[in-house]
XYZ file of C-alpha atoms in Angstrom:
776
model
C 74.041 76.496 117.724
C 72.631 76.057 114.044
C 74.303 79.083 111.957
C 72.101 80.346 108.985
C 72.544 79.853 105.683
C 76.003 80.978 105.435
C 75.546 82.398 100.841
C 74.683 84.374 99.290
C 72.970 83.448 95.981
C 73.968 86.506 93.224
C 71.342 87.606 90.821
C 73.492 86.681 87.538
C 73.592 82.856 89.206
C 70.097 82.246 87.715
C 71.258 82.566 83.998
C 74.591 81.465 84.068
C 75.422 79.649 81.777
C 78.079 77.479 82.795
C 77.929 73.837 84.310
C 81.113 73.950 86.360
C 81.924 76.879 86.509
C 80.967 79.516 89.706
C 79.156 75.662 91.791
C 80.061 74.588 95.060
C 81.379 71.781 94.226
C 83.687 69.846 96.825
C 87.442 69.585 97.207
C 89.378 67.663 94.291
C 91.064 65.747 97.742
C 88.747 66.124 100.316
C 87.156 61.995 100.348
C 91.066 61.654 100.671
C 90.946 63.773 103.337
C 88.858 62.630 105.868
C 89.919 59.015 104.969
C 93.335 59.678 105.774
C 94.522 58.366 102.314
C 96.262 61.559 100.705
C 99.437 61.410 100.305
C 102.383 63.933 101.286
C 105.949 63.990 100.848
C 106.291 61.697 104.833
C 102.867 59.125 102.569
C 105.550 58.774 100.031
C 106.776 55.110 99.894
C 110.776 55.565 100.854
C 113.205 53.801 98.150
C 114.987 50.812 99.645
C 118.675 52.577 100.839
C 116.408 55.982 102.417
C 119.102 57.747 104.609
C 116.971 60.520 107.122
C 119.173 63.721 107.757
C 119.115 66.017 111.439
C 120.320 68.650 111.284
C 122.933 70.408 113.637
C 122.086 74.021 115.081
C 124.145 76.422 116.974
C 123.480 77.192 120.473
C 123.803 80.889 120.320
C 122.180 84.207 118.280
C 125.314 85.464 117.878
C 128.992 85.209 117.568
C 131.310 83.729 115.556
C 131.910 79.762 114.439
C 135.659 78.831 116.605
C 135.203 75.223 115.907
C 133.290 72.240 114.684
C 134.284 69.153 116.385
C 131.840 66.233 114.436
C 134.418 63.198 115.519
C 131.996 61.786 117.939
C 129.272 62.778 115.680
C 130.808 60.751 112.613
C 131.221 57.806 115.676
C 127.833 57.070 116.888
C 125.917 54.730 115.929
C 123.886 54.275 112.277
C 125.992 57.623 111.144
C 126.096 57.238 107.814
C 127.580 60.801 106.545
C 128.431 64.164 108.467
C 128.257 67.169 105.911
C 129.608 70.772 106.789
C 129.322 73.609 104.402
C 132.906 72.506 103.391
C 131.325 69.579 101.510
C 128.648 71.815 99.252
C 130.342 71.567 96.036
C 128.082 74.664 94.688
C 127.203 77.999 96.337
C 126.633 77.955 100.281
C 123.152 80.345 100.020
C 119.625 79.686 99.302
C 119.030 83.718 99.675
C 115.674 83.860 97.186
C 116.816 87.051 96.411
C 121.176 88.691 98.022
C 122.734 86.386 98.782
C 123.104 86.793 101.946
C 121.573 83.299 104.027
C 124.489 80.377 103.903
C 122.805 77.268 103.551
C 125.557 75.507 106.402
C 126.888 78.150 108.606
C 130.488 78.240 108.483
C 131.989 81.193 110.283
C 128.951 83.770 111.626
C 126.467 82.935 113.701
C 123.281 84.675 112.990
C 120.358 83.477 115.455
C 119.741 80.774 117.620
C 119.425 77.671 116.151
C 121.233 77.832 112.688
C 122.339 74.953 111.093
C 125.629 74.134 111.257
C 125.479 70.830 110.039
C 124.245 67.537 108.924
C 124.220 64.196 109.902
C 123.239 61.597 107.922
C 121.677 58.170 109.243
C 119.947 55.018 108.627
C 117.053 55.999 110.852
C 115.706 59.555 111.801
C 116.004 58.937 115.555
C 119.550 58.094 115.230
C 120.691 60.727 113.019
C 119.400 63.049 115.710
C 120.652 61.617 118.997
C 124.302 61.965 116.872
C 123.478 65.556 116.581
C 123.702 65.841 120.366
C 127.421 64.735 120.290
C 129.682 67.554 118.392
C 131.654 69.541 120.456
C 130.293 74.039 119.264
C 132.790 76.955 119.873
C 131.214 79.499 119.637
C 131.925 83.551 120.502
C 129.440 85.080 121.198
C 128.581 88.141 121.061
C 125.974 90.359 122.242
C 122.560 90.009 119.588
C 120.655 92.252 118.659
C 116.758 90.409 118.875
C 114.378 93.387 119.155
C 112.877 96.666 116.702
C 114.774 98.893 119.731
C 117.797 96.269 119.562
C 117.652 97.065 115.978
C 117.438 100.764 115.736
C 119.679 101.455 118.262
C 122.666 99.097 116.245
C 121.514 100.936 113.275
C 121.579 96.619 111.844
C 119.462 96.781 107.765
C 118.550 93.731 105.346
C 117.727 96.195 102.974
C 117.605 100.307 102.832
C 115.516 102.520 104.513
C 112.183 103.257 102.432
C 109.177 105.594 102.004
C 107.292 107.561 99.553
C 103.758 109.902 99.634
C 102.259 113.007 98.759
C 102.037 117.183 99.769
C 102.999 118.296 102.609
C 102.563 116.349 105.402
C 104.613 118.258 108.291
C 102.823 120.920 106.531
C 98.703 119.700 107.170
C 99.800 118.334 110.863
C 100.576 121.232 111.768
C 97.605 123.101 109.749
C 95.218 120.754 110.849
C 92.941 120.564 113.647
C 93.544 118.423 115.749
C 96.821 115.268 115.917
C 97.416 112.233 117.847
C 100.525 110.167 118.466
C 100.321 106.401 118.990
C 102.692 103.595 118.038
C 100.790 100.362 117.882
C 103.748 96.520 118.264
C 102.569 93.911 116.122
C 103.535 90.549 116.931
C 104.561 87.956 114.619
C 102.666 84.799 113.899
C 104.194 81.171 113.374
C 102.463 79.312 110.337
C 101.653 76.281 112.351
C 101.740 74.317 109.004
C 99.813 70.461 109.830
C 102.194 68.746 107.398
C 105.940 70.727 109.278
C 108.737 71.145 106.559
C 109.722 68.005 104.037
C 111.830 66.330 101.546
C 112.920 63.712 100.318
C 115.797 63.759 97.330
C 116.163 61.076 95.247
C 119.446 60.456 92.972
C 119.406 59.767 89.326
C 121.708 58.826 86.508
C 124.203 61.729 85.518
C 123.978 63.512 88.487
C 120.148 64.351 87.312
C 118.008 64.447 91.004
C 114.395 64.409 91.867
C 112.887 66.284 94.846
C 109.508 65.060 96.209
C 108.764 68.748 98.321
C 106.945 69.839 100.124
C 106.585 73.647 98.814
C 104.419 76.577 97.589
C 107.434 77.057 95.403
C 109.249 74.573 93.135
C 110.479 76.411 90.636
C 112.667 78.443 93.334
C 113.408 75.061 94.895
C 114.923 74.007 91.938
C 117.386 76.675 91.008
C 118.702 76.332 94.801
C 119.091 72.659 95.347
C 120.642 73.231 91.722
C 122.832 76.348 93.203
C 123.859 73.935 95.913
C 124.749 71.399 93.835
C 126.479 72.947 91.656
C 124.321 71.949 88.280
C 121.787 73.080 85.329
C 118.051 74.036 86.382
C 117.912 71.312 83.705
C 118.841 67.844 86.793
C 117.121 69.468 88.715
C 112.972 68.149 88.402
C 111.284 69.011 92.229
C 107.593 67.476 92.370
C 104.260 68.779 94.745
C 101.256 66.963 94.581
C 99.568 68.697 98.279
C 100.690 70.023 100.884
C 99.364 70.097 104.596
C 98.838 73.526 104.243
C 101.215 76.225 104.054
C 100.427 79.804 104.498
C 103.703 81.222 103.112
C 105.631 79.754 105.071
C 107.020 77.143 102.187
C 107.250 79.297 99.495
C 111.013 80.600 100.358
C 111.830 78.751 103.592
C 111.033 74.827 101.953
C 114.343 74.994 100.060
C 116.769 74.762 102.730
C 115.186 71.301 103.693
C 114.785 70.398 100.096
C 118.416 70.782 99.554
C 119.826 70.101 102.644
C 117.842 66.474 101.175
C 119.626 66.810 97.790
C 123.124 67.680 99.225
C 123.151 64.451 101.399
C 121.589 62.559 98.276
C 124.643 63.813 96.159
C 127.050 63.046 99.579
C 126.112 59.255 99.861
C 124.449 57.323 96.690
C 121.010 57.047 98.337
C 117.393 58.663 98.890
C 117.790 60.963 101.337
C 114.954 62.878 103.494
C 114.744 65.520 106.352
C 112.065 66.294 107.980
C 111.887 68.814 110.194
C 110.524 68.049 113.982
C 107.634 70.596 114.873
C 110.521 71.806 117.665
C 112.955 72.207 115.883
C 110.602 73.565 112.617
C 109.416 76.530 114.887
C 113.054 77.256 115.401
C 114.610 76.973 112.695
C 111.854 78.688 109.771
C 110.546 82.021 109.643
C 107.606 83.432 110.932
C 104.856 86.507 110.132
C 107.065 89.735 110.186
C 106.427 90.941 113.219
C 106.270 95.210 113.947
C 106.635 98.531 115.547
C 104.437 101.252 113.517
C 105.285 105.193 114.854
C 102.206 106.961 113.718
C 101.402 111.146 113.716
C 97.831 112.162 112.582
C 95.356 115.098 111.784
C 92.201 115.255 111.314
C 88.899 117.937 112.074
C 86.072 118.267 114.771
C 84.534 115.779 112.306
C 86.892 112.754 112.384
C 88.299 113.761 108.901
C 91.904 112.404 108.298
C 94.028 115.649 106.903
C 97.277 114.606 107.259
C 99.000 110.694 108.256
C 102.872 110.156 109.204
C 103.909 106.609 109.934
C 106.948 104.771 110.231
C 106.394 101.006 110.189
C 109.250 99.429 111.549
C 109.744 95.985 110.199
C 111.822 93.304 112.716
C 113.320 90.724 109.623
C 115.405 88.614 111.171
C 118.487 87.262 110.167
C 118.700 87.528 106.664
C 116.562 90.159 103.707
C 114.687 86.790 102.807
C 111.252 88.175 101.418
C 110.749 91.328 103.473
C 111.642 93.441 100.563
C 108.391 92.585 99.029
C 106.429 91.840 102.248
C 107.592 95.501 104.077
C 106.619 96.634 100.628
C 103.178 95.344 100.538
C 102.529 96.592 104.266
C 103.169 99.540 103.392
C 100.753 99.208 100.152
C 98.302 98.307 102.408
C 98.848 101.382 105.428
C 96.349 103.587 103.978
C 93.598 100.587 103.487
C 90.317 102.165 101.968
C 90.792 105.988 103.715
C 91.569 108.974 101.428
C 94.896 110.433 102.783
C 95.641 113.836 101.510
C 98.755 114.461 102.293
C 100.509 111.211 103.532
C 103.960 110.214 104.087
C 104.605 106.187 104.291
C 107.767 105.140 105.385
C 109.517 101.945 106.292
C 112.676 100.119 108.124
C 113.738 96.469 107.230
C 115.751 96.322 110.395
C 118.532 92.838 110.649
C 117.935 90.907 114.510
C 119.804 88.015 115.171
C 116.774 86.145 115.273
C 115.645 83.699 112.193
C 115.005 85.213 108.915
C 111.608 86.506 109.219
C 109.656 85.368 106.040
C 105.369 85.367 103.625
C 102.756 84.855 105.430
C 99.200 85.093 104.727
C 98.904 88.826 103.824
C 102.955 89.432 103.258
C 102.709 92.531 105.620
C 99.311 93.954 104.336
C 97.761 92.800 107.148
C 100.846 95.120 109.841
C 100.057 97.511 107.716
C 96.588 97.946 108.119
C 96.170 97.015 111.588
C 97.813 100.491 111.708
C 95.330 102.605 110.042
C 92.745 100.972 111.407
C 93.951 101.633 114.942
C 93.674 105.466 113.867
C 90.873 105.319 112.969
C 89.723 103.816 116.543
C 92.158 106.794 118.420
C 90.233 109.486 116.678
C 86.881 108.256 117.159
C 87.356 107.939 121.191
C 88.586 110.763 121.099
C 86.480 112.942 119.494
C 83.725 110.459 121.204
C 82.963 110.103 117.804
C 81.421 106.103 115.883
C 83.766 104.461 115.045
C 82.228 102.894 111.699
C 81.601 106.550 111.290
C 84.911 108.298 110.839
C 85.533 104.928 108.852
C 82.974 106.182 106.228
C 83.848 109.832 106.287
C 87.339 108.535 105.097
C 86.544 106.552 102.540
C 87.868 105.834 99.265
C 85.560 107.421 96.754
C 84.887 108.184 93.046
C 86.765 111.449 91.621
C 90.633 112.268 92.572
C 90.906 109.925 95.320
C 93.976 108.292 95.347
C 96.360 105.409 97.021
C 99.130 106.330 98.937
C 101.142 105.024 95.687
C 99.373 106.791 93.215
C 96.648 103.877 92.153
C 92.634 105.071 91.222
C 90.275 102.930 92.805
C 88.390 102.543 89.832
C 85.481 100.129 91.595
C 84.883 102.267 94.402
C 81.322 101.744 94.665
C 81.592 98.400 95.921
C 82.698 98.673 99.537
C 80.696 101.546 101.125
C 77.989 99.406 100.580
C 79.079 95.971 101.498
C 79.767 98.293 105.003
C 75.945 98.929 105.110
C 74.380 96.234 104.139
C 76.682 94.457 107.228
C 76.093 97.048 109.431
C 71.925 96.656 108.479
C 72.242 92.862 108.825
C 75.052 92.616 111.901
C 72.120 94.826 113.623
C 75.142 97.110 113.991
C 73.674 100.205 116.082
C 71.038 98.640 118.200
C 74.195 96.154 119.448
C 76.554 99.069 120.031
C 73.880 100.812 122.196
C 72.830 97.707 124.137
C 76.534 97.614 125.335
C 76.700 100.807 125.882
C 74.467 99.851 128.541
C 75.668 96.917 129.675
C 78.941 98.002 130.045
C 77.398 101.062 132.706
C 76.410 97.921 135.551
C 78.635 95.446 134.263
C 82.464 96.522 136.060
C 84.341 93.426 135.764
C 82.995 91.905 132.119
C 83.112 95.377 129.606
C 82.155 94.263 126.044
C 82.787 95.970 122.938
C 82.388 95.855 118.930
C 83.747 97.372 116.026
C 82.506 97.226 112.095
C 86.355 97.444 110.037
C 86.916 97.037 106.416
C 89.158 95.332 104.328
C 90.547 96.525 100.734
C 93.564 94.331 99.936
C 95.468 94.512 95.724
C 95.802 91.488 94.031
C 98.987 91.072 92.194
C 102.533 90.130 93.014
C 104.710 93.525 93.438
C 107.312 92.245 91.971
C 105.713 93.101 88.342
C 107.451 89.846 86.223
C 105.996 87.372 88.776
C 102.629 87.609 87.595
C 102.898 85.397 84.983
C 101.802 81.310 84.649
C 101.724 78.256 82.475
C 99.836 75.240 82.363
C 99.703 71.904 80.344
C 96.716 70.184 78.968
C 96.491 66.984 76.949
C 93.317 65.374 75.837
C 93.466 61.566 75.453
C 91.192 59.500 72.347
C 89.226 58.358 75.625
C 88.040 61.337 76.781
C 89.932 61.357 79.619
C 91.680 65.445 80.122
C 95.089 65.627 82.182
C 95.806 68.804 83.395
C 99.289 69.933 85.211
C 100.140 74.015 85.850
C 102.063 75.699 88.590
C 100.314 76.367 91.181
C 100.772 74.659 94.628
C 97.885 72.939 96.011
C 97.670 73.960 99.999
C 94.260 72.458 100.974
C 93.061 76.089 99.134
C 91.407 74.117 96.330
C 93.341 75.482 93.765
C 93.643 72.652 91.814
C 89.502 71.951 91.711
C 89.713 75.181 90.708
C 91.000 75.298 87.117
C 90.210 71.872 86.921
C 86.374 73.580 86.861
C 88.085 76.007 84.143
C 89.490 73.252 81.739
C 85.706 70.915 82.681
C 83.877 74.341 81.084
C 85.573 74.794 78.113
C 85.280 71.212 77.003
C 81.694 70.832 78.115
C 82.034 67.954 80.456
C 82.062 66.879 83.516
C 84.487 67.575 86.779
C 85.962 64.076 87.092
C 86.966 63.563 83.530
C 89.622 65.743 84.204
C 93.000 64.211 85.681
C 94.836 66.601 88.322
C 98.211 65.536 88.151
C 101.315 67.045 90.398
C 102.963 70.414 89.839
C 106.164 69.397 88.264
C 109.097 71.295 87.231
C 109.070 69.151 84.407
C 105.617 69.493 83.002
C 105.741 73.101 84.327
C 109.000 75.644 83.914
C 109.865 78.376 84.898
C 106.213 79.308 87.065
C 105.898 81.505 90.333
C 105.024 80.777 93.030
C 101.036 80.298 94.695
C 100.695 83.513 96.445
C 100.019 86.575 97.106
C 96.687 85.293 96.129
C 97.388 84.463 92.425
C 97.553 80.953 92.253
C 93.822 80.811 90.334
C 93.896 83.931 88.424
C 97.215 83.181 87.026
C 96.826 79.049 86.710
C 93.638 79.735 85.827
C 93.645 81.757 83.209
C 97.298 79.576 81.879
C 95.227 76.591 81.748
C 91.753 77.999 79.992
C 94.592 79.242 77.658
C 95.933 75.393 76.438
C 92.060 74.766 76.669
C 91.099 76.540 74.140
C 94.449 76.085 71.325
C 92.649 71.919 72.162
C 89.031 73.097 71.855
C 89.717 75.274 69.119
C 91.624 72.756 66.470
C 88.490 70.484 68.250
C 86.249 72.587 66.209
C 87.518 72.932 63.503
C 87.869 68.993 62.553
C 84.564 68.244 63.800
C 83.605 72.131 61.108
C 84.987 70.032 58.225
C 83.052 66.749 59.019
C 79.648 69.276 60.185
C 79.553 71.169 56.889
C 79.318 73.589 59.643
C 81.307 77.359 60.850
C 83.376 76.513 62.831
C 82.533 78.771 65.875
C 78.850 76.874 65.651
C 80.217 74.426 66.978
C 79.149 73.532 71.117
C 80.665 71.310 73.144
C 78.435 70.073 76.691
C 76.593 68.386 78.440
C 79.647 65.654 77.862
C 79.090 65.632 73.744
C 79.358 67.902 70.942
C 76.522 69.938 68.754
C 76.532 71.567 65.811
C 74.383 72.101 63.201
C 72.261 68.947 63.650
C 74.296 66.799 64.248
C 76.454 65.741 67.112
C 79.285 63.564 68.314
C 80.631 62.117 72.263
C 83.401 64.307 73.011
C 85.772 60.945 73.583
C 84.684 60.169 69.487
C 86.044 63.780 68.209
C 89.063 62.830 70.850
C 89.620 60.049 68.251
C 88.196 61.416 65.241
C 91.442 64.344 66.224
C 93.982 61.628 66.452
C 92.956 59.801 63.118
C 93.605 63.018 61.219
C 96.999 64.078 62.697
C 95.094 67.349 65.362
C 97.508 68.513 68.217
C 95.624 67.684 71.423
C 98.140 68.757 73.310
C 98.614 72.859 74.354
C 101.471 74.053 76.570
C 98.931 77.414 77.911
C 100.577 80.810 79.014
C 99.183 84.446 80.897
C 100.418 87.029 82.382
C 98.462 89.619 84.065
C 97.600 92.832 82.213
C 97.921 96.493 82.946
C 99.305 96.473 85.161
C 103.335 98.098 86.130
C 105.183 99.433 89.372
C 108.508 101.737 89.221
C 109.545 101.340 93.031
C 112.374 104.194 92.527
C 109.772 106.885 91.315
C 106.928 104.880 94.083
C 104.591 105.435 90.404
C 102.374 102.484 88.959
C 99.398 100.627 88.983
C 100.530 97.680 91.192
C 97.347 95.770 91.825
C 95.231 94.228 89.082
C 92.187 95.135 90.542
C 91.133 94.592 95.096
C 88.754 92.725 96.605
C 87.116 94.010 99.670
C 85.778 92.455 102.633
C 83.809 93.352 105.724
C 83.255 92.165 109.819
C 81.404 93.149 112.774
C 82.699 91.424 115.600
C 81.592 91.431 119.294
C 83.879 91.037 122.090
C 83.684 90.954 125.993
C 87.247 91.345 128.194
C 87.506 90.240 132.410
C 88.798 93.474 133.706
C 90.905 91.722 136.427
C 92.538 88.387 134.615
C 92.556 90.243 131.609
C 90.552 87.310 129.527
C 88.724 87.996 126.044
C 86.622 86.114 124.332
C 84.690 87.002 121.052
C 81.338 86.187 121.543
C 79.737 87.449 118.187
C 81.153 87.396 114.303
C 79.878 88.745 111.109
C 81.662 88.375 107.801
C 80.548 89.843 104.023
C 83.385 89.032 101.685
C 83.687 89.939 98.400
C 84.438 87.360 96.024
C 83.140 88.629 92.561
C 81.715 86.007 90.596
C 83.093 82.459 92.584
C 84.044 79.807 90.697
C 83.988 77.576 93.652
C 81.539 79.318 96.721
C 81.879 75.952 99.058
C 85.581 76.500 98.814
C 85.354 80.131 98.692
C 83.196 79.807 102.548
C 85.929 78.082 103.855
C 88.912 80.322 102.977
C 86.991 83.110 104.105
C 86.006 81.989 107.602
C 89.513 80.120 108.085
C 91.149 82.895 107.016
C 89.349 85.218 109.411
C 90.383 82.878 112.567
C 94.086 82.568 111.175
C 94.251 86.385 111.958
C 91.613 85.722 115.325
C 94.892 83.704 115.962
C 97.285 86.452 115.576
C 95.700 89.491 116.727
C 94.827 87.596 119.974
C 96.805 84.379 121.101
C 99.529 83.547 118.793
C 102.293 85.352 120.983
C 106.330 84.906 120.196
C 108.340 84.948 122.242
C 112.928 84.786 122.434
C 114.333 85.542 125.708
C 118.185 87.402 126.577
C 119.694 85.102 124.864
C 118.025 84.711 121.166
C 116.628 81.873 122.192
C 112.339 80.963 121.097
C 110.678 80.201 124.048
C 107.601 79.206 122.318
C 108.124 76.186 119.982
C 105.555 73.997 119.957
C 102.100 73.441 121.443
C 102.113 73.661 124.555
C 103.827 77.010 124.842
C 102.022 78.333 121.249
C 98.074 79.033 121.443
C 96.427 78.348 118.003
C 93.217 79.292 117.489
C 91.235 75.631 117.788
C 87.552 74.984 117.190
C 86.397 76.453 121.111
C 87.601 79.404 120.134
C 85.634 80.498 117.359
C 82.718 82.959 117.942
C 79.238 81.083 119.112
C 77.624 83.010 116.719
C 79.544 83.085 113.533
C 77.652 84.317 110.682
C 79.341 84.810 107.253
C 77.992 85.349 103.725
C 79.711 86.121 100.439
C 79.352 88.800 98.007
C 79.079 88.101 95.069
C 79.353 90.957 92.292
C 80.972 90.207 88.992
C 85.050 91.046 89.046
C 84.689 95.012 86.915
C 87.952 93.669 85.085
C 88.983 90.779 83.218
C 89.779 88.420 85.606
C 89.363 84.376 85.726
C 85.641 83.798 84.850
C 85.133 87.609 86.730
C 86.614 85.899 90.128
C 88.174 87.497 92.562
C 91.219 85.996 94.614
C 90.348 85.012 98.287
C 92.912 83.733 100.403
C 94.819 86.293 101.914
C 92.005 88.918 102.045
C 89.963 87.555 104.674
C 92.477 87.598 107.525
C 91.992 90.777 107.623
C 88.757 90.644 108.129
C 89.852 89.761 112.102
C 91.046 93.102 112.118
C 87.761 93.945 113.601
C 88.151 91.074 116.083
C 91.424 93.365 117.596
C 89.272 97.121 117.910
C 86.192 94.563 119.557
C 89.190 94.719 122.250
C 90.218 97.656 122.059
C 86.028 98.871 122.843
C 85.820 97.376 125.323
C 89.375 97.735 126.168
C 87.918 101.760 126.274
C 84.809 101.181 127.958
C 87.378 101.106 131.464
C 87.841 104.209 131.723
C 86.064 108.536 129.886
C 88.483 109.196 128.879
C 93.102 108.458 127.579
C 94.294 106.719 124.288
C 95.071 103.286 125.889
C 98.697 100.947 124.535
C 96.631 97.310 123.267
C 99.524 94.807 121.531
C 98.989 92.770 119.395
C 98.462 90.019 119.972
C 95.888 90.970 122.793
C 97.081 88.893 125.443
C 96.004 88.533 128.928
C 98.874 90.685 129.975
C 98.365 92.576 126.933
C 94.653 94.235 127.911
C 95.300 94.323 131.661
C 98.917 96.314 130.471
C 96.164 98.141 127.806
C 93.249 99.445 130.926
C 96.327 100.238 133.671
C 98.095 103.096 130.714
C 94.357 104.655 131.199
C 93.811 104.449 134.347
C 90.611 101.664 133.683
C-alpha cells in the first residue's frame, strides 16, 4: 500500500535563509550502511597476534563463591591466560555511580550469569570452549527475583524517594469518585544489531587504546583506567559508530572494554571481547520493569483532583543508572496533566537479576504509561470518551505546574497537536464505526485510542548538560569535525556536520566527520537523554563561530569593510563588492598566522534541580507528540494486531526532517515491541529463559501497522536550542502508548463494565487474562 506524504512542510521553510540546516539530507553513512562498507569495531582489521576473550559465568543467581578451580581451563588447547578478580591491578569495580558492581565476582554471586573469570585464547572458539571446563563451587541461597520478592525482603539499591504537593489523602477522601489499581510493566532487551564489543591495543609505557561500541567513551575511559590503576590520560577510547545502542551501551559497554583492556595488560597483546548474542542477553541490563500502584480521585467530568502513585522499579543486583532512571520515571509520571494534589513515590528494588540500565526513554515510558492507564480507567468508570478525559486534564497556562514544580511555558502546542491529529485521523467517526463493529462481532473486538506525549529534554543530572567539539579548517577549504557525541545510527554526526557547514557557508561534503575520541574531546557526556544534537551541535556551533570570526577579520582587513559585513555562502566569502573562495581565504589566514582551529564548548542554560527539596527547573524544554492507534484482538486466542497508526510529533524547526522522520517511526515501532511482544522471562532459579531471537520477539516489518501515517509538527522551538530544533531520540517511543490503550479499549468491548487487569507487554496470555478479569 502506498503511503501518503509523511512530512508537514512548515510555513517558515519557504523563507528560511539557511542552505544546509533544516534540509532532509541523507545520513552521512547511508551508502556505507546499505553497501556493507560501514566499519564497526568487529570490522577493524585485527593487529597481528590479537587474542580473544570469553567470559566464565556463574551458574547460580545467589550465593557465596566458595571455590573456583580453573586448572582444566588453563590446560585447554589454545588458552593463553585465565584471569580472575585476583588478577585485577586496580579496583574491581565498574559501577558508574556507587561502588557496588564488581567486574569479576570474587565472593558474593549476585545474579545468574555473573562474570567470574575470563579466558584469553588464540581463537574465540577456543576461549569459549575452555570456559566450560571450570569447576565452580557456589553455596546457593534463595534468590529475590521479582518486585514482590524485593518488597518482601526489603532489598534496595538506593533509598526510597518521593515528592508531591498538597494533601493527597484529604483530596482523595473528598473526591466524588475514586479508583485504585496496579499496573505491571515489563522490561525490554535492547537487541542492538551490533552486540557488545571492544578491542584493546596496548601501547608504550602502559598506555592503552580501546575501540569500543559505546555511547559514553569518557565513562569507558574512566572505568578502564580505574580497573588498570592508570591515569585517565593513559587510556584513549574511540568510537566511530555503533550498530544501535538505545541506552544499552551507555554504562553497559564499560565492563567488556575493561575486560579486553585487562587481558591486553596481562598478555601484552591486542585483545578483543565480542559477546555472543545469548551471552549478551544474559550479561547485560535491560529496561527496568515496574509495578505501578495507583489511586486517583476525580469528578463527574473526569477531572483529576488527587493522584497517588508508587513506582516499584526492579533495578537488579546493583544501582547502575537506576537513580536517574527512576527519577525520570517520577518526572514523567504526570505526563502532560494538571494534578492539583499529587504524591509520586518510588522504590528502587534490589533483586538477584542482572542490573537494569538505561533504555530509550530512561524510565519516562514506565511512569507515563501509569498515568495514561489511569486516564483510561477514569473514562471507563464514567462512560466518557478517553480522549475527552485527557483533554479535560491537560496542563494549561497560569498557575498550572508539573508535580515537580516546573511551569509549562509552551502550553499551547500540545492541545493544538491533539486537535490536529483528532481531525486528521478521523478519530470520532472511527470510534463510532468501531462501536458498531464490536456490537456485531462476538469474537474479534477492535479498539481505538489517541494519547499525548510530553517529554522533558535535558539530563536530570545537571552537570552532564555540557559538551565539547573540535573544529579545524584546512587551507584547501576542507573542515575536520570531532565532538563528544557518538553515532549509533540516529544521524547525530550528520546533524552536527550540517551545523558546521551552515556556519562556514560550504556544502555538507566539505565537512569531514571523524570518530569520537577521548584524546580529541575530553570529559564528554554520554550520548543520551535525547540531548546529543542539542549540546554537541551547540558546541560545534561555538567552535565554528570562533574560526569564522577570525577568518572574517582577515577578509575585512583585506577588503576594507567591517567584519560583520563579511558573508560566508555557496563556498565563497563576500564583502562589499569583493569575494573569494572559502579555501582561498583559509590560505590567506594561514599566511597571516591566524589560527584555524577551535575547541567549542556549550552548557545548557537555565536548568537547575535540587533533589533534596524537589524544586527547580530540570528541563530546558519539552518535546510533544500525539498518536492515534487502532487495534484488533481475538478473544479466543488473545492475539492482537495494530491496524492503523497516525503519528504527529513535535520536532521544532527540524535540522533534518528525513532523519527525524526515521527516528519517529523507529521509536514508535520499538515502543510497540516493548508494549506488545517483547517479554523477558526468568525462571524460579533466576535464569533468563528468553535469551535469543527464538524466544524473545522484537517487531519485524510485518508487525508495522498496515496503515501507518506519520507527520512532523515543525514549529520553531520557543527556547534558543540549536537552530530552534527539538530533540527526537526518545520521545517518539512513548507514542506507542496509544497502541496499549487501543488494545485496552478492545478488551473493554468484551464486557460492559469492570476495570481489566491488562499488563504490559500485551502478549496473548496477558490479553486473555485481562478479558477474564472482567468476565468477558
